[in-house]
Amino acid sequence: MNKKELLEGHNKEEQILISKMIDKMEEAKQKNKITNTDFLDGYQIRICTEILNKAKFNKYIFFGGYEEAERKIIVFYPDKFKFIIEDKKYINSLCAVRISLPNELYGEYTHKNYLGMIMKLGVVREKVGDILVKESGADVIVMPEIVKYLLTNLSELTRLRKADIKEIQINELEKVEIKTKEYNIIVSALRLDNIIAELAKTSRMQAKELINQERVFVNFKNEIKQTKLLNEGDLVSIRGKGRFKISEIIGNTQKGRYILKIEKYV
């Protein structure tokens, strides 16, 4: 399939994403070199995987710094560099910055805080991968080209002036356990607006506002269709409210309402 056919049926934002990915893929093939994309979120990974399958191209891997990474890059490689992939030498495609807080700031900052500080420096989101937050600080996975900039500028931020900030190797990452809180909700229907109202602890009208304000994401895709039906396993993010997973549709009440088991990421 040619590029035009691969872009067909996708919106403008998706077409830009696909075009950039195809350019990296073609560069690897034509220039006989290893190339990679910037970081992709879960929705973008799904789109790119569909396109790569359509293009019948299989000389690539997804890599985010560690096996369970949420945000990943695509590494494309020609046949002659297959040994680099097999030996996992592509690990050098990414770098990491460790932020170690002074004792008095332990547990003070969340993922949102660290991301906000990095964005404040003018760094675009696609240059930053997962942020592994722990009580003593965070390990931030990033593209190599922004490491020096972060090392120079993060320490200038008021919140991090007393922090120790240094570059570490990817194999030095300290993995953190993802913490979730389980609870049940009851909804009259599996529509997005119904579920958002319960997750955000607000009215249906305010839930619709959140959706209209493009603050709601389903499986990493911005969703503005209020009547969209959700399913077991769906991930729902509400900006300013948190991230949730519909881990199980338990059953129905006597009045026919749905009982859902929810995991909230904390």
Coordinates of C-alpha atoms in Angstrom, one line a residue:
M1 CA 0.0 0.0 0.0
N2 CA 1.2 3.5 -0.7
K3 CA 1.2 6.4 1.7
K4 CA -2.0 7.9 0.4
E5 CA -3.9 4.6 1.0
L6 CA -2.4 4.3 4.5
L7 CA -3.6 7.8 5.4
E8 CA -7.2 7.2 4.1
G9 CA -9.9 7.3 6.7
H10 CA -7.9 9.1 9.4
N11 CA -8.4 12.6 10.7
K12 CA -5.8 15.3 10.3
E13 CA -4.1 14.7 13.6
E14 CA -3.8 11.0 12.9
Q15 CA -2.5 11.6 9.4
I16 CA 0.3 13.8 10.8
L17 CA 1.2 11.0 13.2
I18 CA 1.1 8.4 10.5
S19 CA 3.1 10.5 8.1
K20 CA 5.9 11.1 10.6
M21 CA 6.0 7.4 11.4
I22 CA 6.1 6.4 7.7
D23 CA 8.9 8.8 7.1
K24 CA 11.0 7.1 9.9
M25 CA 10.1 3.7 8.5
E26 CA 11.2 4.7 4.9
E27 CA 14.4 6.3 6.2
A28 CA 15.4 3.1 7.9
K29 CA 14.7 1.1 4.7
Q30 CA 16.3 3.6 2.2
K31 CA 19.3 4.8 4.2
N32 CA 19.9 1.4 5.8
K33 CA 20.1 2.8 9.3
I34 CA 18.3 2.5 12.6
T35 CA 15.6 5.3 13.1
N36 CA 13.0 5.9 15.8
T37 CA 9.9 8.0 16.4
D38 CA 9.3 10.3 19.4
F39 CA 7.2 8.9 22.3
L40 CA 3.7 7.7 21.6
D41 CA 0.8 7.2 24.0
G42 CA -1.4 4.1 24.0
Y43 CA -3.9 5.4 21.4
Q44 CA -1.1 6.5 19.0
I45 CA 0.6 3.1 19.5
R46 CA -2.6 1.4 18.5
I47 CA -3.0 3.6 15.3
C48 CA 0.7 3.0 14.3
T49 CA 0.4 -0.7 14.9
E50 CA -2.6 -0.9 12.5
I51 CA -0.7 1.0 9.9
L52 CA 2.4 -1.1 10.2
N53 CA 0.3 -4.2 9.8
K54 CA -1.4 -2.8 6.7
A55 CA 2.0 -1.9 5.2
K56 CA 3.2 -5.4 6.0
F57 CA 6.3 -4.0 7.7
N58 CA 7.8 -6.0 10.6
K59 CA 11.3 -4.7 11.2
Y60 CA 10.4 -2.6 14.2
I61 CA 10.0 -2.8 18.0
F62 CA 8.2 -0.7 20.6
F63 CA 10.5 0.5 23.4
G64 CA 9.7 2.6 26.4
G65 CA 12.7 2.0 28.7
Y66 CA 11.2 -1.0 30.6
E67 CA 8.8 -3.7 29.7
E68 CA 5.6 -2.3 31.3
A69 CA 6.2 1.3 29.9
E70 CA 3.0 3.1 28.9
R71 CA 4.6 5.6 26.5
K72 CA 6.9 4.1 23.9
I73 CA 9.0 4.9 20.8
I74 CA 9.1 2.8 17.6
V75 CA 12.6 1.7 16.6
F76 CA 12.9 0.8 12.9
Y77 CA 15.8 -1.2 11.7
P78 CA 17.1 -2.7 8.4
D79 CA 18.2 -6.3 8.1
K80 CA 21.9 -5.7 8.6
F81 CA 21.2 -4.2 12.1
K82 CA 19.0 -7.1 13.3
F83 CA 21.8 -8.1 15.7
I84 CA 21.5 -4.8 17.5
I85 CA 17.8 -5.5 18.2
E86 CA 18.5 -9.1 19.2
D87 CA 21.2 -7.9 21.6
K88 CA 19.0 -5.2 22.9
K89 CA 21.5 -2.5 22.1
Y90 CA 18.6 -0.2 21.0
I91 CA 18.4 0.6 24.7
N92 CA 20.6 3.7 23.9
S93 CA 17.7 5.1 22.0
L94 CA 16.4 6.5 25.3
C95 CA 17.9 8.3 28.3
A96 CA 16.7 9.0 31.8
V97 CA 17.0 11.8 34.3
R98 CA 16.8 11.1 38.1
I99 CA 15.4 13.7 40.4
S100 CA 16.3 13.0 44.0
L101 CA 14.4 15.2 46.5
P102 CA 15.8 16.4 49.9
N103 CA 14.3 14.7 52.9
E104 CA 11.9 17.5 53.7
L105 CA 10.3 17.2 50.3
Y106 CA 9.8 13.4 50.3
G107 CA 6.3 12.5 49.0
E108 CA 5.6 16.1 48.1
Y109 CA 5.2 15.8 44.3
T110 CA 3.0 13.6 42.0
H111 CA 3.3 12.6 38.4
K112 CA 1.3 15.7 37.5
N113 CA 3.7 17.9 39.4
Y114 CA 6.8 16.5 37.7
L115 CA 5.2 16.7 34.2
G116 CA 4.1 20.2 34.8
M117 CA 7.6 21.3 35.8
I118 CA 9.1 19.8 32.7
M119 CA 6.4 21.3 30.4
K120 CA 7.1 24.7 32.1
L121 CA 10.5 24.6 30.6
G122 CA 9.0 24.5 27.1
V123 CA 9.6 20.7 26.5
V124 CA 7.0 19.1 24.2
R125 CA 5.2 16.1 25.5
E126 CA 6.4 13.7 22.8
K127 CA 10.0 14.1 24.1
V128 CA 9.1 12.7 27.5
G129 CA 8.2 9.1 28.2
D130 CA 7.0 7.5 31.5
I131 CA 7.7 9.3 34.8
L132 CA 8.4 6.8 37.5
V133 CA 7.4 8.6 40.8
K134 CA 8.5 7.4 44.2
E135 CA 8.5 9.1 47.6
S136 CA 12.2 10.2 47.2
G137 CA 11.7 11.7 43.7
A138 CA 11.3 10.5 40.2
D139 CA 13.0 8.8 37.2
V140 CA 12.0 10.6 34.0
I141 CA 12.5 8.7 30.7
V142 CA 13.3 11.1 27.9
M143 CA 14.7 11.4 24.3
P144 CA 18.5 11.8 24.3
E145 CA 18.4 15.3 22.7
I146 CA 16.8 16.9 25.7
V147 CA 18.9 15.4 28.5
K148 CA 21.4 18.3 28.8
Y149 CA 18.7 20.9 28.6
L150 CA 16.8 19.2 31.5
L151 CA 19.9 18.8 33.6
T152 CA 20.7 22.5 33.2
N153 CA 17.2 23.9 33.7
L154 CA 15.3 21.7 36.1
S155 CA 17.5 22.8 39.0
E156 CA 16.6 26.4 38.2
L157 CA 12.9 25.7 39.1
T158 CA 12.0 26.9 42.6
R159 CA 10.5 23.5 43.6
L160 CA 13.7 21.6 42.6
R161 CA 16.5 24.0 43.7
K162 CA 17.4 21.6 46.6
A163 CA 17.0 18.5 44.5
D164 CA 19.9 16.3 43.1
I165 CA 19.3 16.0 39.4
K166 CA 21.5 13.7 37.3
E167 CA 21.5 11.5 34.2
I168 CA 21.2 7.7 34.7
Q169 CA 21.3 4.7 32.4
I170 CA 18.1 3.1 31.3
N171 CA 19.1 -0.1 33.1
E172 CA 19.3 1.9 36.3
L173 CA 15.6 2.8 36.4
E174 CA 13.9 2.1 39.7
K175 CA 10.5 0.6 38.8
V176 CA 7.6 1.6 41.0
E177 CA 4.4 -0.3 41.8
I178 CA 1.3 1.2 40.2
K179 CA -1.1 1.8 43.0
T180 CA -4.9 1.6 42.5
K181 CA -7.9 1.9 44.7
E182 CA -10.9 -0.4 44.0
Y183 CA -14.5 0.5 44.4
N184 CA -17.9 -0.1 42.8
I185 CA -20.2 2.4 41.0
I186 CA -23.8 1.9 39.8
V187 CA -25.0 3.5 36.6
S188 CA -28.2 3.3 34.6
A189 CA -26.4 2.7 31.3
L190 CA -22.9 2.1 30.1
R191 CA -22.9 5.5 28.3
L192 CA -19.9 7.7 28.7
D193 CA -21.8 10.6 30.3
N194 CA -23.3 8.3 32.9
I195 CA -20.0 6.8 33.9
I196 CA -18.2 10.1 33.9
A197 CA -20.8 11.6 36.3
E198 CA -20.0 8.8 38.7
L199 CA -16.2 8.8 38.3
A200 CA -16.0 12.6 38.7
K201 CA -18.7 12.6 41.4
T202 CA -20.7 15.2 39.6
S203 CA -24.1 15.7 37.9
R204 CA -24.9 14.4 34.4
M205 CA -25.0 18.0 33.1
Q206 CA -21.5 18.7 34.5
A207 CA -20.2 15.4 33.1
K208 CA -21.4 16.4 29.7
E209 CA -19.5 19.7 30.1
L210 CA -16.3 17.8 30.9
I211 CA -16.8 15.8 27.7
N212 CA -17.6 18.9 25.7
Q213 CA -14.5 20.6 27.1
E214 CA -12.4 17.7 25.6
R215 CA -11.2 16.7 29.1
V216 CA -12.2 13.1 28.8
F217 CA -10.1 10.3 27.2
V218 CA -11.1 6.7 26.5
N219 CA -8.2 4.4 25.9
F220 CA -6.0 7.4 25.5
K221 CA -8.2 8.9 22.7
N222 CA -10.1 12.2 23.3
E223 CA -13.8 11.3 23.3
I224 CA -16.5 13.8 22.7
K225 CA -19.4 11.4 22.0
Q226 CA -21.5 11.5 25.1
T227 CA -23.5 8.4 24.2
K228 CA -20.4 6.2 23.5
L229 CA -20.8 2.8 25.2
L230 CA -17.9 1.7 27.4
N231 CA -16.7 -1.8 27.9
E232 CA -14.9 -3.9 30.5
G233 CA -11.2 -3.1 30.4
D234 CA -11.6 0.5 29.1
L235 CA -9.3 3.1 30.5
V236 CA -10.9 6.5 31.2
S237 CA -9.0 9.6 32.0
I238 CA -10.6 12.9 33.1
R239 CA -8.2 15.9 33.2
G240 CA -8.1 17.2 36.7
K241 CA -10.0 14.2 38.1
G242 CA -7.7 11.2 37.5
R243 CA -7.5 8.0 35.6
F244 CA -9.8 5.0 36.0
K245 CA -10.2 1.5 34.6
I246 CA -13.4 -0.4 34.3
S247 CA -12.0 -3.6 35.6
E248 CA -15.3 -5.6 35.6
I249 CA -19.0 -5.3 34.8
I250 CA -20.1 -7.2 37.9
G251 CA -23.8 -7.5 37.0
N252 CA -27.1 -5.7 37.4
T253 CA -29.2 -4.5 40.3
Q254 CA -32.9 -5.5 40.7
K255 CA -33.8 -2.4 38.9
G256 CA -31.6 -3.2 35.9
R257 CA -28.8 -0.8 36.7
Y258 CA -25.2 -1.8 36.0
I259 CA -22.7 -2.5 38.8
L260 CA -19.1 -1.7 37.7
K261 CA -15.9 -2.4 39.5
I262 CA -13.5 0.5 39.1
E263 CA -9.8 0.8 39.6
K264 CA -8.7 4.4 40.3
Y265 CA -5.0 5.1 39.8
V266 CA -3.6 6.9 42.9

